[in-house]
PDB file of C-alpha atoms in Angstrom:
ATOM      1  CA  MET A   1     140.622  49.129  60.024  1.00  0.00           C
ATOM      2  CA  GLN A   2     137.439  48.206  58.287  1.00  0.00           C
ATOM      3  CA  PHE A   3     136.028  50.778  55.477  1.00  0.00           C
ATOM      4  CA  THR A   4     132.150  51.644  56.857  1.00  0.00           C
ATOM      5  CA  SER A   5     130.349  54.130  54.787  1.00  0.00           C
ATOM      6  CA  GLU A   6     131.754  56.841  51.723  1.00  0.00           C
ATOM      7  CA  GLN A   7     131.151  59.916  49.820  1.00  0.00           C
ATOM      8  CA  ARG A   8     132.883  62.581  47.710  1.00  0.00           C
ATOM      9  CA  LEU A   9     132.737  65.761  49.363  1.00  0.00           C
ATOM     10  CA  ASP A  10     131.254  68.989  46.337  1.00  0.00           C
ATOM     11  CA  ASP A  11     135.516  69.772  46.141  1.00  0.00           C
ATOM     12  CA  ALA A  12     136.547  66.351  45.846  1.00  0.00           C
ATOM     13  CA  VAL A  13     138.196  65.545  48.676  1.00  0.00           C
ATOM     14  CA  LEU A  14     137.035  61.151  49.784  1.00  0.00           C
ATOM     15  CA  GLU A  15     135.712  61.026  52.901  1.00  0.00           C
ATOM     16  CA  ARG A  16     135.427  57.382  54.639  1.00  0.00           C
ATOM     17  CA  GLU A  17     134.429  55.955  57.472  1.00  0.00           C
ATOM     18  CA  PHE A  18     135.655  53.165  58.949  1.00  0.00           C
ATOM     19  CA  THR A  19     135.856  51.531  63.101  1.00  0.00           C
ATOM     20  CA  LEU A  20     139.669  50.945  64.133  1.00  0.00           C
ATOM     21  CA  GLY A  21     137.911  48.019  66.394  1.00  0.00           C
ATOM     22  CA  GLU A  22     135.696  48.686  68.240  1.00  0.00           C
ATOM     23  CA  ILE A  23     137.303  52.534  67.270  1.00  0.00           C
ATOM     24  CA  PRO A  24     135.281  54.626  64.642  1.00  0.00           C
ATOM     25  CA  GLY A  25     136.538  57.255  62.145  1.00  0.00           C
ATOM     26  CA  ILE A  26     137.345  58.885  59.369  1.00  0.00           C
ATOM     27  CA  LEU A  27     139.971  59.027  57.101  1.00  0.00           C
ATOM     28  CA  TRP A  28     139.690  62.456  54.274  1.00  0.00           C
ATOM     29  CA  THR A  29     142.322  62.204  51.046  1.00  0.00           C
ATOM     30  CA  PRO A  30     143.126  65.040  48.738  1.00  0.00           C
ATOM     31  CA  GLY A  31     141.166  64.023  44.780  1.00  0.00           C
ATOM     32  CA  SER A  32     141.438  61.391  43.558  1.00  0.00           C
ATOM     33  CA  ALA A  33     143.986  58.585  45.420  1.00  0.00           C
ATOM     34  CA  SER A  34     144.668  56.078  41.765  1.00  0.00           C
ATOM     35  CA  ALA A  35     146.094  59.155  40.473  1.00  0.00           C
ATOM     36  CA  SER A  36     148.463  60.430  42.424  1.00  0.00           C
ATOM     37  CA  ALA A  37     151.880  59.722  44.247  1.00  0.00           C
ATOM     38  CA  PRO A  38     150.701  58.505  48.264  1.00  0.00           C
ATOM     39  CA  ALA A  39     149.578  62.133  50.409  1.00  0.00           C
ATOM     40  CA  PRO A  40     151.495  63.036  53.966  1.00  0.00           C
ATOM     41  CA  LEU A  41     149.181  62.585  56.035  1.00  0.00           C
ATOM     42  CA  ILE A  42     147.821  64.283  59.118  1.00  0.00           C
ATOM     43  CA  LEU A  43     146.395  63.118  62.417  1.00  0.00           C
ATOM     44  CA  LEU A  44     143.854  65.408  63.235  1.00  0.00           C
ATOM     45  CA  SER A  45     142.767  64.111  66.807  1.00  0.00           C
ATOM     46  CA  PRO A  46     139.080  66.032  67.944  1.00  0.00           C
ATOM     47  CA  PRO A  47     138.331  67.929  71.615  1.00  0.00           C
ATOM     48  CA  PRO A  48     136.106  64.281  73.632  1.00  0.00           C
ATOM     49  CA  LEU A  49     133.030  65.725  72.845  1.00  0.00           C
ATOM     50  CA  GLY A  50     131.965  62.801  70.127  1.00  0.00           C
ATOM     51  CA  LEU A  51     132.777  63.667  66.563  1.00  0.00           C
ATOM     52  CA  ARG A  52     129.088  63.887  65.321  1.00  0.00           C
ATOM     53  CA  LYS A  53     129.592  67.321  67.589  1.00  0.00           C
ATOM     54  CA  THR A  54     132.872  67.886  66.753  1.00  0.00           C
ATOM     55  CA  TYR A  55     132.638  67.340  62.710  1.00  0.00           C
ATOM     56  CA  PRO A  56     132.024  70.226  61.088  1.00  0.00           C
ATOM     57  CA  ARG A  57     135.100  71.921  62.474  1.00  0.00           C
ATOM     58  CA  LEU A  58     136.576  68.897  61.629  1.00  0.00           C
ATOM     59  CA  VAL A  59     135.928  68.705  58.082  1.00  0.00           C
ATOM     60  CA  ALA A  60     136.823  72.006  57.386  1.00  0.00           C
ATOM     61  CA  ARG A  61     140.644  71.801  58.267  1.00  0.00           C
ATOM     62  CA  ALA A  62     140.041  68.797  57.034  1.00  0.00           C
ATOM     63  CA  ARG A  63     139.788  69.731  53.360  1.00  0.00           C
ATOM     64  CA  GLN A  64     142.107  73.094  54.024  1.00  0.00           C
ATOM     65  CA  SER A  65     144.803  70.338  54.819  1.00  0.00           C
ATOM     66  CA  ALA A  66     143.662  67.854  51.805  1.00  0.00           C
ATOM     67  CA  ALA A  67     144.154  71.403  49.431  1.00  0.00           C
ATOM     68  CA  ASP A  68     147.210  71.444  51.032  1.00  0.00           C
ATOM     69  CA  GLY A  69     148.236  67.831  49.997  1.00  0.00           C
ATOM     70  CA  PHE A  70     147.352  65.971  53.158  1.00  0.00           C
ATOM     71  CA  ALA A  71     145.218  63.164  54.141  1.00  0.00           C
ATOM     72  CA  THR A  72     144.360  63.117  57.304  1.00  0.00           C
ATOM     73  CA  ALA A  73     142.133  61.216  60.186  1.00  0.00           C
ATOM     74  CA  THR A  74     140.440  61.201  62.987  1.00  0.00           C
ATOM     75  CA  ILE A  75     139.275  58.910  65.930  1.00  0.00           C
ATOM     76  CA  GLU A  76     137.082  58.975  67.950  1.00  0.00           C
ATOM     77  CA  LEU A  77     138.581  59.510  71.454  1.00  0.00           C
ATOM     78  CA  PRO A  78     137.783  57.217  75.124  1.00  0.00           C
ATOM     79  CA  GLY A  79     135.023  58.047  76.590  1.00  0.00           C
ATOM     80  CA  SER A  80     133.000  60.411  73.588  1.00  0.00           C
ATOM     81  CA  GLY A  81     131.127  59.553  71.509  1.00  0.00           C
ATOM     82  CA  ASN A  82     128.959  56.259  71.520  1.00  0.00           C
ATOM     83  CA  ARG A  83     131.937  55.125  73.576  1.00  0.00           C
ATOM     84  CA  PRO A  84     131.369  52.981  76.950  1.00  0.00           C
ATOM     85  CA  ARG A  85     132.478  56.403  79.302  1.00  0.00           C
ATOM     86  CA  LEU A  86     135.422  56.321  81.191  1.00  0.00           C
ATOM     87  CA  PRO A  87     134.497  55.090  84.777  1.00  0.00           C
ATOM     88  CA  ALA A  88     137.289  57.465  86.800  1.00  0.00           C
ATOM     89  CA  ALA A  89     137.300  60.141  84.384  1.00  0.00           C
ATOM     90  CA  GLU A  90     133.238  60.850  84.403  1.00  0.00           C
ATOM     91  CA  GLN A  91     134.447  61.439  88.460  1.00  0.00           C
ATOM     92  CA  ALA A  92     137.229  63.389  88.747  1.00  0.00           C
ATOM     93  CA  ARG A  93     134.685  65.741  85.367  1.00  0.00           C
ATOM     94  CA  ALA A  94     131.932  66.075  88.629  1.00  0.00           C
ATOM     95  CA  ASP A  95     133.889  66.458  91.117  1.00  0.00           C
ATOM     96  CA  LEU A  96     136.067  69.310  88.576  1.00  0.00           C
ATOM     97  CA  ARG A  97     131.784  70.744  87.970  1.00  0.00           C
ATOM     98  CA  ARG A  98     131.621  71.004  92.101  1.00  0.00           C
ATOM     99  CA  ALA A  99     134.704  72.967  92.630  1.00  0.00           C
ATOM    100  CA  MET A 100     134.324  75.025  89.422  1.00  0.00           C
ATOM    101  CA  GLU A 101     130.589  75.918  90.247  1.00  0.00           C
ATOM    102  CA  ALA A 102     132.381  76.412  94.323  1.00  0.00           C
ATOM    103  CA  GLY A 103     134.929  79.286  92.858  1.00  0.00           C
ATOM    104  CA  GLU A 104     137.446  76.561  94.257  1.00  0.00           C
ATOM    105  CA  PRO A 105     140.938  75.470  92.802  1.00  0.00           C
ATOM    106  CA  VAL A 106     140.815  72.490  90.570  1.00  0.00           C
ATOM    107  CA  SER A 107     143.381  71.054  93.180  1.00  0.00           C
ATOM    108  CA  ASP A 108     145.920  68.241  91.032  1.00  0.00           C
ATOM    109  CA  GLU A 109     143.900  64.960  91.513  1.00  0.00           C
ATOM    110  CA  ILE A 110     141.367  66.238  89.735  1.00  0.00           C
ATOM    111  CA  ILE A 111     143.500  67.181  86.621  1.00  0.00           C
ATOM    112  CA  ASP A 112     144.747  63.470  86.552  1.00  0.00           C
ATOM    113  CA  ALA A 113     142.306  61.520  87.734  1.00  0.00           C
ATOM    114  CA  LEU A 114     140.354  63.193  84.582  1.00  0.00           C
ATOM    115  CA  ILE A 115     143.530  63.578  81.757  1.00  0.00           C
ATOM    116  CA  LEU A 116     145.656  60.711  82.796  1.00  0.00           C
ATOM    117  CA  PRO A 117     143.125  57.611  82.300  1.00  0.00           C
ATOM    118  CA  LEU A 118     142.170  59.233  78.769  1.00  0.00           C
ATOM    119  CA  VAL A 119     146.055  59.474  77.987  1.00  0.00           C
ATOM    120  CA  ASP A 120     146.707  56.380  78.454  1.00  0.00           C
ATOM    121  CA  LYS A 121     143.879  54.654  76.131  1.00  0.00           C
ATOM    122  CA  ALA A 122     144.148  57.597  73.392  1.00  0.00           C
ATOM    123  CA  VAL A 123     147.704  57.106  72.946  1.00  0.00           C
ATOM    124  CA  PRO A 124     148.110  53.421  71.558  1.00  0.00           C
ATOM    125  CA  GLU A 125     144.865  53.565  69.925  1.00  0.00           C
ATOM    126  CA  TRP A 126     146.387  56.297  67.880  1.00  0.00           C
ATOM    127  CA  GLN A 127     149.406  54.318  67.810  1.00  0.00           C
ATOM    128  CA  ALA A 128     147.207  51.281  65.875  1.00  0.00           C
ATOM    129  CA  ALA A 129     145.828  53.763  64.451  1.00  0.00           C
ATOM    130  CA  LEU A 130     148.438  55.097  62.478  1.00  0.00           C
ATOM    131  CA  ASP A 131     149.184  51.237  61.506  1.00  0.00           C
ATOM    132  CA  ALA A 132     146.845  51.017  60.261  1.00  0.00           C
ATOM    133  CA  LEU A 133     146.809  54.525  57.704  1.00  0.00           C
ATOM    134  CA  LEU A 134     149.877  53.439  56.558  1.00  0.00           C
ATOM    135  CA  SER A 135     150.111  50.029  55.646  1.00  0.00           C
ATOM    136  CA  LEU A 136     147.006  51.659  52.932  1.00  0.00           C
ATOM    137  CA  PRO A 137     148.467  52.627  49.457  1.00  0.00           C
ATOM    138  CA  GLU A 138     147.202  56.355  49.038  1.00  0.00           C
ATOM    139  CA  ILE A 139     149.190  57.385  52.597  1.00  0.00           C
ATOM    140  CA  GLY A 140     152.968  57.963  53.395  1.00  0.00           C
ATOM    141  CA  GLY A 141     154.425  60.211  55.544  1.00  0.00           C
ATOM    142  CA  PRO A 142     156.032  61.851  56.855  1.00  0.00           C
ATOM    143  CA  VAL A 143     153.325  61.322  59.576  1.00  0.00           C
ATOM    144  CA  GLY A 144     152.277  65.440  61.332  1.00  0.00           C
ATOM    145  CA  TYR A 145     149.792  65.369  64.793  1.00  0.00           C
ATOM    146  CA  SER A 146     148.155  68.201  65.547  1.00  0.00           C
ATOM    147  CA  GLY A 147     144.401  69.007  67.880  1.00  0.00           C
ATOM    148  CA  GLY A 148     142.656  68.787  71.276  1.00  0.00           C
ATOM    149  CA  VAL A 149     143.507  67.456  73.854  1.00  0.00           C
ATOM    150  CA  ILE A 150     147.455  68.074  75.071  1.00  0.00           C
ATOM    151  CA  SER A 151     148.807  66.810  77.286  1.00  0.00           C
ATOM    152  CA  ILE A 152     147.944  63.523  74.358  1.00  0.00           C
ATOM    153  CA  GLY A 153     149.948  64.859  72.384  1.00  0.00           C
ATOM    154  CA  THR A 154     152.553  65.906  74.401  1.00  0.00           C
ATOM    155  CA  ARG A 155     152.870  61.745  74.967  1.00  0.00           C
ATOM    156  CA  LEU A 156     152.694  60.872  71.182  1.00  0.00           C
ATOM    157  CA  ALA A 157     154.982  63.688  70.227  1.00  0.00           C
ATOM    158  CA  VAL A 158     157.847  61.935  73.413  1.00  0.00           C
ATOM    159  CA  VAL A 159     156.686  58.043  72.425  1.00  0.00           C
ATOM    160  CA  GLU A 160     155.959  57.742  68.710  1.00  0.00           C
ATOM    161  CA  PRO A 161     158.574  58.537  65.752  1.00  0.00           C
ATOM    162  CA  ARG A 162     156.622  58.777  63.238  1.00  0.00           C
ATOM    163  CA  ILE A 163     155.684  61.694  63.591  1.00  0.00           C
ATOM    164  CA  SER A 164     157.279  64.738  62.545  1.00  0.00           C
ATOM    165  CA  ALA A 165     155.228  67.855  64.108  1.00  0.00           C
ATOM    166  CA  ALA A 166     152.829  68.524  66.336  1.00  0.00           C
ATOM    167  CA  VAL A 167     150.934  71.397  66.148  1.00  0.00           C
ATOM    168  CA  LEU A 168     149.510  71.905  69.253  1.00  0.00           C
ATOM    169  CA  PHE A 169     146.008  73.214  71.534  1.00  0.00           C
ATOM    170  CA  ALA A 170     146.606  75.050  74.835  1.00  0.00           C
ATOM    171  CA  GLY A 171     142.734  74.782  76.077  1.00  0.00           C
ATOM    172  CA  SER A 172     143.110  71.653  78.043  1.00  0.00           C
ATOM    173  CA  PHE A 173     143.586  71.030  81.862  1.00  0.00           C
ATOM    174  CA  VAL A 174     147.118  70.237  81.877  1.00  0.00           C
ATOM    175  CA  PRO A 175     148.615  67.078  84.941  1.00  0.00           C
ATOM    176  CA  ARG A 176     152.063  67.207  86.219  1.00  0.00           C
ATOM    177  CA  ALA A 177     152.872  64.675  84.799  1.00  0.00           C
ATOM    178  CA  THR A 178     152.862  65.707  81.386  1.00  0.00           C
ATOM    179  CA  PHE A 179     155.951  68.823  82.619  1.00  0.00           C
ATOM    180  CA  GLU A 180     157.674  66.074  82.452  1.00  0.00           C
ATOM    181  CA  GLU A 181     157.046  64.436  79.363  1.00  0.00           C
ATOM    182  CA  ALA A 182     157.011  67.940  77.681  1.00  0.00           C
ATOM    183  CA  ARG A 183     160.952  68.012  78.304  1.00  0.00           C
ATOM    184  CA  GLN A 184     161.480  65.262  76.093  1.00  0.00           C
ATOM    185  CA  VAL A 185     159.483  66.068  73.494  1.00  0.00           C
ATOM    186  CA  ALA A 186     162.151  67.051  70.598  1.00  0.00           C
ATOM    187  CA  ILE A 187     159.839  67.332  67.265  1.00  0.00           C
ATOM    188  CA  PRO A 188     159.127  70.510  65.815  1.00  0.00           C
ATOM    189  CA  LEU A 189     155.806  72.468  67.357  1.00  0.00           C
ATOM    190  CA  HIS A 190     153.521  74.823  66.422  1.00  0.00           C
ATOM    191  CA  VAL A 191     151.412  75.604  70.095  1.00  0.00           C
ATOM    192  CA  LEU A 192     147.899  77.821  69.829  1.00  0.00           C
ATOM    193  CA  LEU A 193     146.608  79.795  72.490  1.00  0.00           C
ATOM    194  CA  GLN A 194     143.490  81.364  72.930  1.00  0.00           C
ATOM    195  CA  TRP A 195     144.512  84.611  76.367  1.00  0.00           C
ATOM    196  CA  ASP A 196     141.316  85.153  77.174  1.00  0.00           C
ATOM    197  CA  ASP A 197     140.238  80.875  76.982  1.00  0.00           C
ATOM    198  CA  GLU A 198     137.448  80.513  79.434  1.00  0.00           C
ATOM    199  CA  GLY A 199     138.420  76.624  81.071  1.00  0.00           C
ATOM    200  CA  ASN A 200     142.083  77.085  80.393  1.00  0.00           C
ATOM    201  CA  ASP A 201     144.534  78.502  83.060  1.00  0.00           C
ATOM    202  CA  ARG A 202     146.252  80.713  80.979  1.00  0.00           C
ATOM    203  CA  GLN A 203     149.550  80.533  83.175  1.00  0.00           C
ATOM    204  CA  THR A 204     149.785  76.674  83.467  1.00  0.00           C
ATOM    205  CA  ALA A 205     150.375  77.166  79.623  1.00  0.00           C
ATOM    206  CA  LEU A 206     152.284  80.040  78.869  1.00  0.00           C
ATOM    207  CA  ASP A 207     154.225  77.131  81.895  1.00  0.00           C
ATOM    208  CA  LEU A 208     153.350  74.367  79.041  1.00  0.00           C
ATOM    209  CA  PHE A 209     155.790  76.698  76.479  1.00  0.00           C
ATOM    210  CA  ASP A 210     158.227  76.080  78.184  1.00  0.00           C
ATOM    211  CA  ALA A 211     159.150  72.762  79.018  1.00  0.00           C
ATOM    212  CA  PHE A 212     159.127  71.830  75.612  1.00  0.00           C
ATOM    213  CA  GLY A 213     162.427  70.190  74.689  1.00  0.00           C
ATOM    214  CA  SER A 214     161.450  71.525  71.559  1.00  0.00           C
ATOM    215  CA  LYS A 215     164.686  73.305  69.288  1.00  0.00           C
ATOM    216  CA  GLU A 216     161.793  74.728  67.254  1.00  0.00           C
ATOM    217  CA  LYS A 217     158.924  75.343  68.941  1.00  0.00           C
ATOM    218  CA  THR A 218     156.049  78.712  68.354  1.00  0.00           C
ATOM    219  CA  LEU A 219     153.958  79.998  69.800  1.00  0.00           C
ATOM    220  CA  HIS A 220     150.841  81.276  68.104  1.00  0.00           C
ATOM    221  CA  ALA A 221     149.005  83.774  70.314  1.00  0.00           C
ATOM    222  CA  ASN A 222     145.449  85.430  70.242  1.00  0.00           C
ATOM    223  CA  MET A 223     143.018  87.215  72.293  1.00  0.00           C
ATOM    224  CA  GLY A 224     139.558  85.666  72.665  1.00  0.00           C
ATOM    225  CA  GLY A 225     137.784  82.873  73.845  1.00  0.00           C
ATOM    226  CA  HIS A 226     138.106  78.686  73.016  1.00  0.00           C
ATOM    227  CA  THR A 227     136.487  78.371  70.152  1.00  0.00           C
ATOM    228  CA  GLY A 228     137.928  82.378  68.914  1.00  0.00           C
ATOM    229  CA  VAL A 229     140.775  80.917  67.283  1.00  0.00           C
ATOM    230  CA  PRO A 230     140.906  83.182  64.281  1.00  0.00           C
ATOM    231  CA  GLN A 231     141.716  82.480  60.446  1.00  0.00           C
ATOM    232  CA  PHE A 232     144.906  83.581  60.477  1.00  0.00           C
ATOM    233  CA  ALA A 233     146.016  81.058  62.662  1.00  0.00           C
ATOM    234  CA  GLY A 234     144.742  78.628  61.226  1.00  0.00           C
ATOM    235  CA  ASP A 235     146.483  79.029  58.049  1.00  0.00           C
ATOM    236  CA  ALA A 236     149.457  79.398  59.875  1.00  0.00           C
ATOM    237  CA  ALA A 237     148.817  76.272  61.354  1.00  0.00           C
ATOM    238  CA  ALA A 238     148.761  74.616  57.640  1.00  0.00           C
ATOM    239  CA  GLN A 239     152.197  76.667  56.555  1.00  0.00           C
ATOM    240  CA  PHE A 240     153.501  74.826  59.749  1.00  0.00           C
ATOM    241  CA  PHE A 241     152.886  71.313  57.670  1.00  0.00           C
ATOM    242  CA  THR A 242     153.851  72.637  54.440  1.00  0.00           C
ATOM    243  CA  ARG A 243     157.513  72.993  56.129  1.00  0.00           C
ATOM    244  CA  HIS A 244     158.164  70.364  58.302  1.00  0.00           C
ATOM    245  CA  LEU A 245     155.537  67.438  56.045  1.00  0.00           C
ATOM    246  CA  LYS A 246     156.193  68.190  52.782  1.00  0.00           C
TER     247      LYS A 246
END
């Protein structure tokens, strides 16, 4: 991990951009790292739109987490930002657009081609980032995961024992294979669902929540579209992490 820039935000949060091989990322830590004990860590997974496009949302969540005493880190997903495109996913995205414009159902084949290559590549990258982040003296465990493509979070919850709790956003397509993985998830989950999400199959999201094997799992559903998550829902997610990571 190589840090490439550093700035102190108005509320004293330290923001550092880094690269991990070809992967860009951002780390936010609360207060003075040298003056406090190592902070618990939240992995903040962005949607596949690029870190620059989603930065305002990410930094707002990172600042809230810092106020609660957490370090937060994000990395650019495969095929996003300036990273090389994923050819199979690009073709699937074109097929998805054609199906939606024609008013046709989106097939399992399109969903698999769109999501599974992203999951297969993103999960090992998150694990490598976690290795590097936990080697920093200002960061300790436990670790939480919050974000984006729900199939990535599901896979990580199964294969990464260092993640103790997760906040998942039900707003992306879900391959059939993810349902099998969901049954193996055992960590506490807090799932956010926008009831009127124009790009999300509500019933699929409900079925996936039902499939999760966790003994503690909460579904927080609110009216509104994809980007209309109310502030109080974000506050509830923050309280979930405070409960499980401190």
